[in-house]
XYZ file of C-alpha atoms in Angstrom:
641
model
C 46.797 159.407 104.944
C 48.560 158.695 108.787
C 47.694 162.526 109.242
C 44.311 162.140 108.475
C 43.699 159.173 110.550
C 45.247 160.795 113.345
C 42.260 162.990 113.287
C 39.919 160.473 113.795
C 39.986 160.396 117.487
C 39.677 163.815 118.491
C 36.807 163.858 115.817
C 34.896 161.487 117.650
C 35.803 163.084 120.896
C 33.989 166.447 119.976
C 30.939 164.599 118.378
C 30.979 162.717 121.746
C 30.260 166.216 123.314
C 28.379 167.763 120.114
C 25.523 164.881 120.463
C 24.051 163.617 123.978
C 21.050 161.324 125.410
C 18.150 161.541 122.937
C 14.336 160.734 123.976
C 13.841 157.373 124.610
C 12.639 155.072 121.375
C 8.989 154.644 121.091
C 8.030 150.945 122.380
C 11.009 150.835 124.540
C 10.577 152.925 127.611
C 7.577 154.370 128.161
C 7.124 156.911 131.375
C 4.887 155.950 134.219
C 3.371 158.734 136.188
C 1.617 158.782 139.538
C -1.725 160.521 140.524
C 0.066 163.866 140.897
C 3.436 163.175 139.751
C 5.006 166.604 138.186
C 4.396 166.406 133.902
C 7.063 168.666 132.216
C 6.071 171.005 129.460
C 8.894 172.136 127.844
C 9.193 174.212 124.734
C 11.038 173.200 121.308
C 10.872 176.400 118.720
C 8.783 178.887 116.901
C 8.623 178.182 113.273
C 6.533 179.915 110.261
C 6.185 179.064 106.983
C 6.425 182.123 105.793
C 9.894 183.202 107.073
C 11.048 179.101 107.163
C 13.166 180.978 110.104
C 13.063 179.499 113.625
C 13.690 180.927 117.045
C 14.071 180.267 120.277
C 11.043 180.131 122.526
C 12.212 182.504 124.949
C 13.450 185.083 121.457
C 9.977 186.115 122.758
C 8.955 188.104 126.112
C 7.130 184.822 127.337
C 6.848 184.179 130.959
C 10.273 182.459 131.920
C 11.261 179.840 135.067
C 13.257 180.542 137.629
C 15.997 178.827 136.077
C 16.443 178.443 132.484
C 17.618 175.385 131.389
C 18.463 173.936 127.837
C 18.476 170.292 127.137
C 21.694 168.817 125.176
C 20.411 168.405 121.548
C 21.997 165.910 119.482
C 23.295 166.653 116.038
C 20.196 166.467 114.138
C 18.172 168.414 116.677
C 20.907 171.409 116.109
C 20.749 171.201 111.997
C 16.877 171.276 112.654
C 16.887 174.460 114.822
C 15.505 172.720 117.722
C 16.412 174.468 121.269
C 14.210 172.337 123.842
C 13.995 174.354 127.136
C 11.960 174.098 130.535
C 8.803 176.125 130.495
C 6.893 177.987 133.895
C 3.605 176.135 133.598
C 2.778 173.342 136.457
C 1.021 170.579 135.548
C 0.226 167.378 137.447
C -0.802 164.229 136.489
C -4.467 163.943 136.495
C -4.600 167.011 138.843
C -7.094 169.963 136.838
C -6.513 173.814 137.054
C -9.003 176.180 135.819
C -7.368 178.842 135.350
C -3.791 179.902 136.546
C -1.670 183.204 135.798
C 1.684 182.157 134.174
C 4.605 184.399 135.737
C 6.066 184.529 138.987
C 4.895 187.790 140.304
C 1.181 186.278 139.373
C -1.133 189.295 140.798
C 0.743 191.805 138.719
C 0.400 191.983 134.931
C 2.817 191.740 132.147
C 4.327 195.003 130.560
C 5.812 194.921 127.268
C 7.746 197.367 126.035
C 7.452 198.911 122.719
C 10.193 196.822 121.056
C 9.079 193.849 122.622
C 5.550 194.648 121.366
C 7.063 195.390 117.804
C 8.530 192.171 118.108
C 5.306 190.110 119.242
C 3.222 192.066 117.050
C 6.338 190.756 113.937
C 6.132 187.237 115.145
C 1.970 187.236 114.839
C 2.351 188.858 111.568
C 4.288 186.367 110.011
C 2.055 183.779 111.060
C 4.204 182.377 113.605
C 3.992 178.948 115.471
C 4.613 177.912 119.551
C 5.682 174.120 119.684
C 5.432 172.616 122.895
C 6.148 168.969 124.644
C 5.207 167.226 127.241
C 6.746 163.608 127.734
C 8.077 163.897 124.135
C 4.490 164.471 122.433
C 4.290 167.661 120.533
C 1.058 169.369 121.446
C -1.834 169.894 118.326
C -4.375 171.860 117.834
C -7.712 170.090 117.050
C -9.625 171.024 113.921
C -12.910 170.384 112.885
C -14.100 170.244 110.053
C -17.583 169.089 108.145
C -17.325 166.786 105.542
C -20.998 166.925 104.719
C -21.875 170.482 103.692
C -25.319 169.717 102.284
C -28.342 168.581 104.441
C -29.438 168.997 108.212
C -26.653 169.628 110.614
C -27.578 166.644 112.623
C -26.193 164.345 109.503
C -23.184 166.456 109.107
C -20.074 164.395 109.868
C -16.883 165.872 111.873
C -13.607 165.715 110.032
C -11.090 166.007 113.032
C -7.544 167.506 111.976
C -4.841 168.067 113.922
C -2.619 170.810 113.573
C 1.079 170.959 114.680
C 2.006 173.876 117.606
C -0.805 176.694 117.948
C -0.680 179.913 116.418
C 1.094 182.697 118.097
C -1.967 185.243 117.449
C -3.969 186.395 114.778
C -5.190 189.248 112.930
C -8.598 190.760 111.942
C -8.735 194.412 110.415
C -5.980 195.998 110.935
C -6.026 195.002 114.467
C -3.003 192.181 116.043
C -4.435 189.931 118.688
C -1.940 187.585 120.984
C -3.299 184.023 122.312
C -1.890 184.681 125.890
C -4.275 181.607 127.627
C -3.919 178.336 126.844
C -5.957 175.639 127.751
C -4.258 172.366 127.633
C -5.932 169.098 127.159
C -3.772 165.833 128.249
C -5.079 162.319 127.796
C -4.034 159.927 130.004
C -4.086 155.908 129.506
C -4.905 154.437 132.810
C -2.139 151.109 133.283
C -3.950 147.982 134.259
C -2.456 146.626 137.524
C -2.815 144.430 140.754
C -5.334 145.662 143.304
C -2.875 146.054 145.688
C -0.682 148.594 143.269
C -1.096 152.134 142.625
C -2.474 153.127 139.224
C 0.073 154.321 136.907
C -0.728 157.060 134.329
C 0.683 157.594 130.589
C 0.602 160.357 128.419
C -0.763 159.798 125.329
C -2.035 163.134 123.722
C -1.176 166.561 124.090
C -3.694 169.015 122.718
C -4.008 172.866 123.036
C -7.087 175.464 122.771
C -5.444 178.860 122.422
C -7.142 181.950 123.445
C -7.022 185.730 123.639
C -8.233 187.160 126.885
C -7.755 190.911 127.532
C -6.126 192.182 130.410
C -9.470 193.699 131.800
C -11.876 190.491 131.382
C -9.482 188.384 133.778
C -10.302 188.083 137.149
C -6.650 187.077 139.360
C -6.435 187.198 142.853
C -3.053 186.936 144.879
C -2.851 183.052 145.176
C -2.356 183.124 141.288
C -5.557 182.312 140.367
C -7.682 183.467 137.536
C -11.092 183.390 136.751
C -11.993 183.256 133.072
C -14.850 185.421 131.682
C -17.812 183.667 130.886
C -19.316 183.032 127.623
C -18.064 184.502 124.265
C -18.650 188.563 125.902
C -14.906 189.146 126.261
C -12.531 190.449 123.926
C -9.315 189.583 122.256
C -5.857 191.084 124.118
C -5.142 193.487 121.060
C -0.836 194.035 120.461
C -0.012 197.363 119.792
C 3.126 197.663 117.796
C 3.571 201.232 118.619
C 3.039 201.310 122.355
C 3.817 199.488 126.014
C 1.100 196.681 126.449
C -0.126 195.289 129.844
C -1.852 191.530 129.742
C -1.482 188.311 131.472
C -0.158 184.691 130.163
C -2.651 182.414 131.977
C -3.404 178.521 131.567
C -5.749 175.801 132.105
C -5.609 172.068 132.553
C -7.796 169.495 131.577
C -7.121 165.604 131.690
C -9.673 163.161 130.025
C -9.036 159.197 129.742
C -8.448 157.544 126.695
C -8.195 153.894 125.313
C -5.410 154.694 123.370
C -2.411 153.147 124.761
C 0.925 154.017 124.645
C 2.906 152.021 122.033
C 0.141 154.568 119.370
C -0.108 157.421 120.837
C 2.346 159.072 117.694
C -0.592 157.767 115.688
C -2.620 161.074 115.900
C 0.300 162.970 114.826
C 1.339 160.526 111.910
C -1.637 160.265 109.851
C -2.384 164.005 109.314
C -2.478 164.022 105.552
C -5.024 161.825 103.467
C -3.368 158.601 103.305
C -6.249 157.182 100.569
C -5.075 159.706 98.283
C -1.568 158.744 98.582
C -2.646 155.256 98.310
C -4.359 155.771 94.964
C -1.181 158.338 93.629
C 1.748 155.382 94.298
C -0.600 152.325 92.792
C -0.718 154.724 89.904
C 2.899 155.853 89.885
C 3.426 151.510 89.907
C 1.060 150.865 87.797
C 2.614 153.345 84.743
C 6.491 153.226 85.482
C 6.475 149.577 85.096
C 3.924 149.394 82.227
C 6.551 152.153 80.272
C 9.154 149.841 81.475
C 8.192 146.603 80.219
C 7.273 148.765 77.245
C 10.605 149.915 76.583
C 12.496 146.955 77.789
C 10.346 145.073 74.939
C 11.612 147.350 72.371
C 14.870 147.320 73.395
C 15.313 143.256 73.537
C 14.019 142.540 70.677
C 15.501 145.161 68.529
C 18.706 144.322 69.978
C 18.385 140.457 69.246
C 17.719 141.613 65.589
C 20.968 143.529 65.765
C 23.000 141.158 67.322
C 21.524 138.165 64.863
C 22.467 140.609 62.197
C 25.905 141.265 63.250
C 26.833 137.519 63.710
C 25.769 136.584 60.297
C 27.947 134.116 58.319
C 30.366 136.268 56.289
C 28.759 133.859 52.880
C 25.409 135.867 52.390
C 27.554 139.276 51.574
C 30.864 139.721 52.783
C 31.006 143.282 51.337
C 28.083 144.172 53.503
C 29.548 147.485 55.564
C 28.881 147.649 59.433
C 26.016 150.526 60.617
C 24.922 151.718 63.642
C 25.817 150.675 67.388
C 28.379 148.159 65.911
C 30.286 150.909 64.187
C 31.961 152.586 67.133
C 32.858 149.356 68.486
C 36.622 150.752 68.414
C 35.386 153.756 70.315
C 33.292 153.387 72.815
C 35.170 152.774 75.514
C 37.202 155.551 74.490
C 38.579 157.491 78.208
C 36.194 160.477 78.380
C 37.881 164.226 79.369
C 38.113 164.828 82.468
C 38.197 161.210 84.139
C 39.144 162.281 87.187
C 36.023 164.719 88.193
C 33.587 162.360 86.244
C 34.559 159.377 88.860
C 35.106 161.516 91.636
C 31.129 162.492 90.868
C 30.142 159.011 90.562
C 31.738 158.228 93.837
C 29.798 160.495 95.652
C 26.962 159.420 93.728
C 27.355 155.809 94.884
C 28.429 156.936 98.798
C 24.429 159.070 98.443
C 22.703 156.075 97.444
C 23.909 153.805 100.296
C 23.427 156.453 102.545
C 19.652 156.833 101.016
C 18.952 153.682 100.309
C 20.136 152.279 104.293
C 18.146 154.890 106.416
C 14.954 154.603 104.316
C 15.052 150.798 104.830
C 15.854 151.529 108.336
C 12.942 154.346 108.728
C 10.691 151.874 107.281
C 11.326 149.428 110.304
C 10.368 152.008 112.814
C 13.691 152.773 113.995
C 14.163 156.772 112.979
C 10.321 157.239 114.398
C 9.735 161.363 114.841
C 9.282 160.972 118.700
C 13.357 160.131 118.369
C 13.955 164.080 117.297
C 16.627 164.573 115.531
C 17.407 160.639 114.684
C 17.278 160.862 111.507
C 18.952 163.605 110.036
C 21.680 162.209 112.830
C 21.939 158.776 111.162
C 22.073 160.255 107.240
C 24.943 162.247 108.294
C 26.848 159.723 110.041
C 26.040 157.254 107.348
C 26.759 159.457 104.419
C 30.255 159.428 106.244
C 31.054 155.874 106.658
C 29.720 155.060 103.216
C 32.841 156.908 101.762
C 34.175 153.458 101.525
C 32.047 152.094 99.336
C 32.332 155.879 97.276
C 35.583 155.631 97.448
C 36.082 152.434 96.243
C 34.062 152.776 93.237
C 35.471 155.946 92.200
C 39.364 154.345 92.399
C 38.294 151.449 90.228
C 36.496 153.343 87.466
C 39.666 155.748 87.468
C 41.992 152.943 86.923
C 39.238 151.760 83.949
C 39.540 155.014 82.916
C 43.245 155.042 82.267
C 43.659 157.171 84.985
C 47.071 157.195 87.568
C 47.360 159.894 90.057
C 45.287 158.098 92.307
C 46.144 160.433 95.305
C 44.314 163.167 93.712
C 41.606 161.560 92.842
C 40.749 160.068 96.145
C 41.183 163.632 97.606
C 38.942 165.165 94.647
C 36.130 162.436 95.518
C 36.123 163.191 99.363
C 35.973 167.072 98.782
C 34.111 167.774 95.785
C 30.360 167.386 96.546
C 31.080 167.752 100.075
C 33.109 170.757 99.380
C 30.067 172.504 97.326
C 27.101 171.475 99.891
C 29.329 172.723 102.983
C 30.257 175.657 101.132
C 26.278 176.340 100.466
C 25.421 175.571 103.790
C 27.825 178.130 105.296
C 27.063 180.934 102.712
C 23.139 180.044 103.917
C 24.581 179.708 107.353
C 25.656 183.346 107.587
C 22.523 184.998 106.722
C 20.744 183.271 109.352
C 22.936 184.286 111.627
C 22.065 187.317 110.770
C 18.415 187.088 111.818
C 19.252 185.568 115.223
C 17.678 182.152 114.078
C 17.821 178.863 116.368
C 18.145 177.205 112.402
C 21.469 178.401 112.340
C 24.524 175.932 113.346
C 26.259 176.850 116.252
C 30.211 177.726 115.572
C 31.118 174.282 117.912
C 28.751 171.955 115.735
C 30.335 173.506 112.539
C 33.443 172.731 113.894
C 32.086 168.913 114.805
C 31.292 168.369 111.186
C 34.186 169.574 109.898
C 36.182 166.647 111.827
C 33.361 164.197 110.922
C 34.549 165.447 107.119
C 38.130 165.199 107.537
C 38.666 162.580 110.183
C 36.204 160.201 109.013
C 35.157 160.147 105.777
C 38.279 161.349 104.091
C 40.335 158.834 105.315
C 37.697 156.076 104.616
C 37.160 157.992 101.020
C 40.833 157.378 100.940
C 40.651 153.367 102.304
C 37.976 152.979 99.433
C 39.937 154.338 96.548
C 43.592 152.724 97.464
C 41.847 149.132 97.200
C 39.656 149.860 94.233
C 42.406 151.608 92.530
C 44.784 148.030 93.061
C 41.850 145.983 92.210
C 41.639 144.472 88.693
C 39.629 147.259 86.119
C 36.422 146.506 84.470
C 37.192 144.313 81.628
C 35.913 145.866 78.573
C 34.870 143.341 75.552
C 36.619 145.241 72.861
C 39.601 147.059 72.097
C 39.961 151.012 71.560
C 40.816 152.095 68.334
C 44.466 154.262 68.771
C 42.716 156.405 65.746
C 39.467 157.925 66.899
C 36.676 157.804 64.198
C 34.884 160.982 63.508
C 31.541 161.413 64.618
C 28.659 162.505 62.211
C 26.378 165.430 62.437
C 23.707 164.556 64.497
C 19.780 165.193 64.283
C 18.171 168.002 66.552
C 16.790 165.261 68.408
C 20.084 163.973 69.957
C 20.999 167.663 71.413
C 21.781 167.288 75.208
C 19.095 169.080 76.775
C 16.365 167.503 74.828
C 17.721 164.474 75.952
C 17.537 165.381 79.640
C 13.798 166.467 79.222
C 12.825 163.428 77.052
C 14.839 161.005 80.067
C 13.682 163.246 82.824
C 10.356 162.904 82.183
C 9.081 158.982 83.587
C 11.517 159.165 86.665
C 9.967 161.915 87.415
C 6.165 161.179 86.855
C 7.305 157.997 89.352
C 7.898 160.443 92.034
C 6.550 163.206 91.666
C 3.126 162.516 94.274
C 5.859 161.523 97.166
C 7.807 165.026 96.301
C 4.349 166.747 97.318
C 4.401 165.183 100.741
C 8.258 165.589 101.241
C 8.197 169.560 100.682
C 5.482 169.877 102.827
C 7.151 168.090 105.669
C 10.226 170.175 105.244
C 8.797 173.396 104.465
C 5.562 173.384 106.428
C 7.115 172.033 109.485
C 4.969 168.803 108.951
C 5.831 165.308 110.553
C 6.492 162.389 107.071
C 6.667 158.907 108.407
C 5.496 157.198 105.158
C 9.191 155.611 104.617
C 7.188 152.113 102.980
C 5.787 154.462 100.594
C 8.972 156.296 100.007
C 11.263 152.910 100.001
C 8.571 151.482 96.960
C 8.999 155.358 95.036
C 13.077 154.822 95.381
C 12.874 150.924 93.895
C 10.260 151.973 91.377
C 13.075 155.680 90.934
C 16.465 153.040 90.093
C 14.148 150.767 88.270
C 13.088 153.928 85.351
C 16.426 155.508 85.865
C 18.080 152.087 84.542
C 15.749 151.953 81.810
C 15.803 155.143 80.335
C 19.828 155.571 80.808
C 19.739 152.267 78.606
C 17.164 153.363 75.647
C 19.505 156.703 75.772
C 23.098 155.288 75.253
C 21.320 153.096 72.868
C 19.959 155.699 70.583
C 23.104 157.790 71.131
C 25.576 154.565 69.812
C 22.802 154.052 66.970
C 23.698 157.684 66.121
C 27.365 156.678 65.900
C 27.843 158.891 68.253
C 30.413 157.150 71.197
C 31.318 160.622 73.604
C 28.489 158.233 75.929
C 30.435 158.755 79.529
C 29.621 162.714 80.226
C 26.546 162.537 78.201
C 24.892 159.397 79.829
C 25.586 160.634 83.491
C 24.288 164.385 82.996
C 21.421 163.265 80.789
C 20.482 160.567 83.406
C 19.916 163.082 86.077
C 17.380 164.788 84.133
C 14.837 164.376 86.164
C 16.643 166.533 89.128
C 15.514 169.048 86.273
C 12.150 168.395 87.011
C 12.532 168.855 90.267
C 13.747 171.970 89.819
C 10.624 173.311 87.949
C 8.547 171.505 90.580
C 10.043 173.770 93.605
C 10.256 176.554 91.720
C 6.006 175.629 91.435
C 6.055 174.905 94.800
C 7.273 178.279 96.102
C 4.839 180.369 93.648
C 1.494 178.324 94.210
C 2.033 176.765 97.746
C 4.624 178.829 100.296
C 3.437 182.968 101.121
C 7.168 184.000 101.092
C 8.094 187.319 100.481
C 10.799 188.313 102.443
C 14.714 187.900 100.494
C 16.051 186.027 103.080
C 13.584 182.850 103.306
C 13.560 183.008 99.400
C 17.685 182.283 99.762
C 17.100 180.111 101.922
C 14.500 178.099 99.808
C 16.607 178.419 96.907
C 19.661 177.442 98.370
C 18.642 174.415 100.027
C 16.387 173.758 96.892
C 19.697 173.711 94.772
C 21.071 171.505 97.536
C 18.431 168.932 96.679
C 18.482 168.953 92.918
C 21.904 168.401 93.049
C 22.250 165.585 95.106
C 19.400 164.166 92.951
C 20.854 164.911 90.028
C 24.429 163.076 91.417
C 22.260 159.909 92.506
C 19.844 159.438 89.570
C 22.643 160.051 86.860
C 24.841 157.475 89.059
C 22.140 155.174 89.029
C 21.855 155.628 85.062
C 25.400 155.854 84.222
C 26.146 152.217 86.058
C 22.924 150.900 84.329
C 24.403 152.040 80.811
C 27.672 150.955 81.390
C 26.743 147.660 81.935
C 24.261 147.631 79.272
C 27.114 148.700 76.661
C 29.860 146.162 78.036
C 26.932 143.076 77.530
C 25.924 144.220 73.688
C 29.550 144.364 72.873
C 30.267 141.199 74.252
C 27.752 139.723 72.285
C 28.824 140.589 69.029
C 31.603 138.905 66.709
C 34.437 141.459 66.231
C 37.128 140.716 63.827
């Protein structure tokens, strides 16, 4: 254990140099510009849906800056694929351009080679994205759409959408076109000030109108200037894959004022998806989990009131009258399962997830992981998910010792290397094959390295801290005594086989959830922005409340059954609605993602099975604890000779 806390220094020395200065936190420092004052545009990635691959903005012949420079991402920037670099194009605050030609030797066009055509004509195909910034905000391309098909076109009503990046190109026929202009459109929010101050300017949307302008409709003279054609007589600049192609990357700049001030400027970019429908979806999901709840925690009071009235009978009515059901196994059931050991190893990890869940959705829900901090939050879950091995830790050494169990040692290591063993194993099997494609998604040898001493220099030795005190602390005091003799166990109905019992318990969880799932996959896999943590903090109460009560009604019928091998059964069956989710990605991918490619499926898959197992380990912890305590109160209750 000294060994491993000697790590714990140099750990936090290399995550000192792994993760650097963020942006700023929305609210907290805002940027003031000056009439003229030099507005960065930088680049973050290109990302598809179809290849869930990223790259690097310059993994493309774009026009490049004299000097290329990357900023220091933190650690959730990295795992994200983010590689924010300096961009060419000159912008100035509330300073318009018409039209301006991109690279540095302006009067002379851009040749692309055949590979680098290839390449482009790849990147199009797949229905690439360009994400850009400029003072943090991610630029958007506007949408609009009529809501009102029917009727005269003057009472047809806008619906303005916003979508993330702009495309890369686009095809019609056979035919690849590239959007090499850009028109930007920056609003500014004019600061209120003394007369005798200068106004101050703040950025507060960032919007894009991407265009393709072949190389003979552009007008450029030698000062870098461009004149656009006029009207919709020009044509697209076409990308032949199998040939050298000659075009220009111009831009244009337009600033408009706006009354939207700073602190909501993320507004735009946060309420994207149809928040009604979402509203109606979780009042139902309430609405139904806690009706089945009360519904089964009805049935389950007052059958178990009969029970226990029945048990605790005066001996005069019939003292020949045998025992049945739950009481029966009262000399079993807190018989030591197989495998102790790996069962509260799991649990541990199960517990160290749910704090770890359960602390940054509270803290998203504040405002404090906002998506203008990049990178903050899957920064905070794995820094949390490491300092919670206390608490996993912990748990796991005191259900051992409950469990009869001594080589304490062991089972602290097994807890701090088991799940995390599997999921870094996953990720560097993933890892490898994008690699292989050249992807900014994949982790950087140094950041590997990083988490590898987060792993063993900080949450092994707290996984270790945990265990050593739970393991000395008193065991959970079980009600009865176990039988030295163990009773055999009937042959039980179809209905109490193990996998019908993780459909049957999988199945409300699930339905409570289900609606938020939709709008989680899309934000991971269609590179969409999900800030609805009071939502999501409501679905993970209304999640441990059904989990509880459907672990309970389970054991239950399963003791009624005579049936007292509860500890393995209980925590698998518990988890049953990671099975759902399961079927529900596997949906996903068919009906709602275009990938075809092998690699993107692994990588779907792999991460997928990421997921479901990490649900699976928090729902069936959730369950198991809810059971356990369940089992230790009924058996209390009764009168055992």
């Amino acid at each position: 254990m000294a060994a491993a806390m000697a790590w714990l220094p140099w750990s936090l020395l290399l995550l000192s140099m792994c993760r650097t200065r963020a942006f700023y936190v929305p609210g907290v420092a805002p940027i003031n510009f000056h009439q003229n004052d030099p507005v960065e545009i930088k680049a973050v990635k290109l990302t598809s849906s179809r290849t869930q691959l990223p790259y690097e903005y310059y993994s493309l012949p774009f026009c490049q800056p004299l000097k290329i420079t990357y900023k220091a991402e933190n650690l959730g920037e990295v795992l994200r694929g983010d590689r924010i670099v300096n961009t060419p194009f000159q912008v100035l605050m509330n300073s318009e351009k018409k039209c301006e030609v991109l690279c540095s030797e302006s009067h002379k066009p851009v040749t692309l080679s055949v590979k680098e055509s290839r390449l482009v004509a790849e990147r199009i195909t797949e229905d690439y994205y360009v994400h850009l910034i400029a003072d943090n905000l991610p630029v958007a391309t506007r949408l609009e759409l009529y809501s009102n098909r029917d009727g005269d076109d003057k009472k047809k009503e806008k619906d303005v959408q916003f979508e993330h990046g702009y495309r890369l190109g686009f095809i019609e026929g056979n035919k690849i076109y590239l959007h090499n202009h850009l028109s930007f459109i920056l609003y500014y929010h004019r600061e209120d000030l003394e007369e005798d101050q200068e106004h101050t300017y703040r950025v507060v949307r960032f919007e894009v109108i991407p265009q393709s302008i072949r190389l003979e409709d552009l007008k450029v003279d030698e000062k870098s200037s461009c004149t656009l054609p006029e009207g919709t007589s020009s044509l697209a600049q076409e990308i032949d894959p199998t040939k050298e192609n000659r075009l220009y990357f111009t831009y244009s700049v337009h600033w408009e004022e706006s009354d939207i001030k700073w602190a909501s400027r993320w507004d735009t970019y946060l309420t994207m998806s149809d928040v009604q429908i979402h509203w109606f979806s979780i009042i139902n999901s309430v609405v139904v989990v806690f009706f089945l709840s009360g519904i089964l925690s009805m049935i389950i009071i007052r059958t178990l009131r009969k029970d226990i009235a029945n048990y605790n009978k005066e001996d005069d009515i019939e003292d020949t009258m045998e025992e049945s059901g739950w009481k029966l196994v009262h000399g079993d059931v807190f018989r030591p399962p197989q495998y102790p050991m790996i069962l509260s190893s799991l649990l541990g990890s199960g517990i160290q997830l749910f704090c770890m869940i359960l602390i940054v959705i509270f803290v998203a829900m504040l405002g404090m992981l906002s998506p203008s901090s990049r990178g903050a939050l899957m920064t905070t879950a794995c820094f949390l998910f490491m300092f919670m091995g206390v608490f996993g830790g912990f748990s796991a050494g005191r259900l051992y010792r409950t469990l009869k169990g001594h080589r304490w040692k062991k089972g602290a290591f097994c807890t701090a290397t088991l799940y995390p063993g599997v999921v870094f194993g996953i990720c560097f099997v993933l890892n490898c094959f994008i690699w292989g494609k050249h992807s900014s998604g994949a982790v950087p040898f140094p950041t590997m390295v990083a988490l590898l001493c987060m792993w063993f220099g900080i949450s092994l030795p707290l996984v270790y801290l945990g265990y050593y005190f739970g393991f000395r602390k008193q065991p959970y005091d079980n009600p009865v005594r176990t039988n030295q003799i163990p009773r055999q166990i009937p042959e039980q109905r179809w209905y109490m086989n193990r996998f019908v019992g993780i459909l049957m318990a999988g199945i409300l969880p699930f339905g409570a959830m289900f609606i938020e799932l939709f709008f989680i996959f899309s934000a991971i896999w269609e590179n969409q922005f999900y800030y609805l943590f009071g939502f999501l903090f409501l679905v993970f109460i209304i999640l441990v409340v059904s989990c509880s009560q459907i672990s309970i009604v389970m054991v239950y019928f399963q003791l009624c059954a005579e049936d007292y091998r509860w500890w393995w059964r209980n925590f698998l069956v518990s988890g049953g609605s990671a099975f759902y989710v399961l079927v529900y990605a596997i949906f996903y991918f068919v009906n709602k993602l275009d990938i075809v490619e092998f690699i993107p499926s692994l990588l779907y898959f792999g991460y997928t099975a990421l997921m479901v197992l990490s649900f699976w380990l928090l729902t069936g912890t959730i369950g198991f604890y809810a059971a356990y305590m369940f089992v230790r109160k009924i058996y209390a209750a009764v009168k055992i000779d």
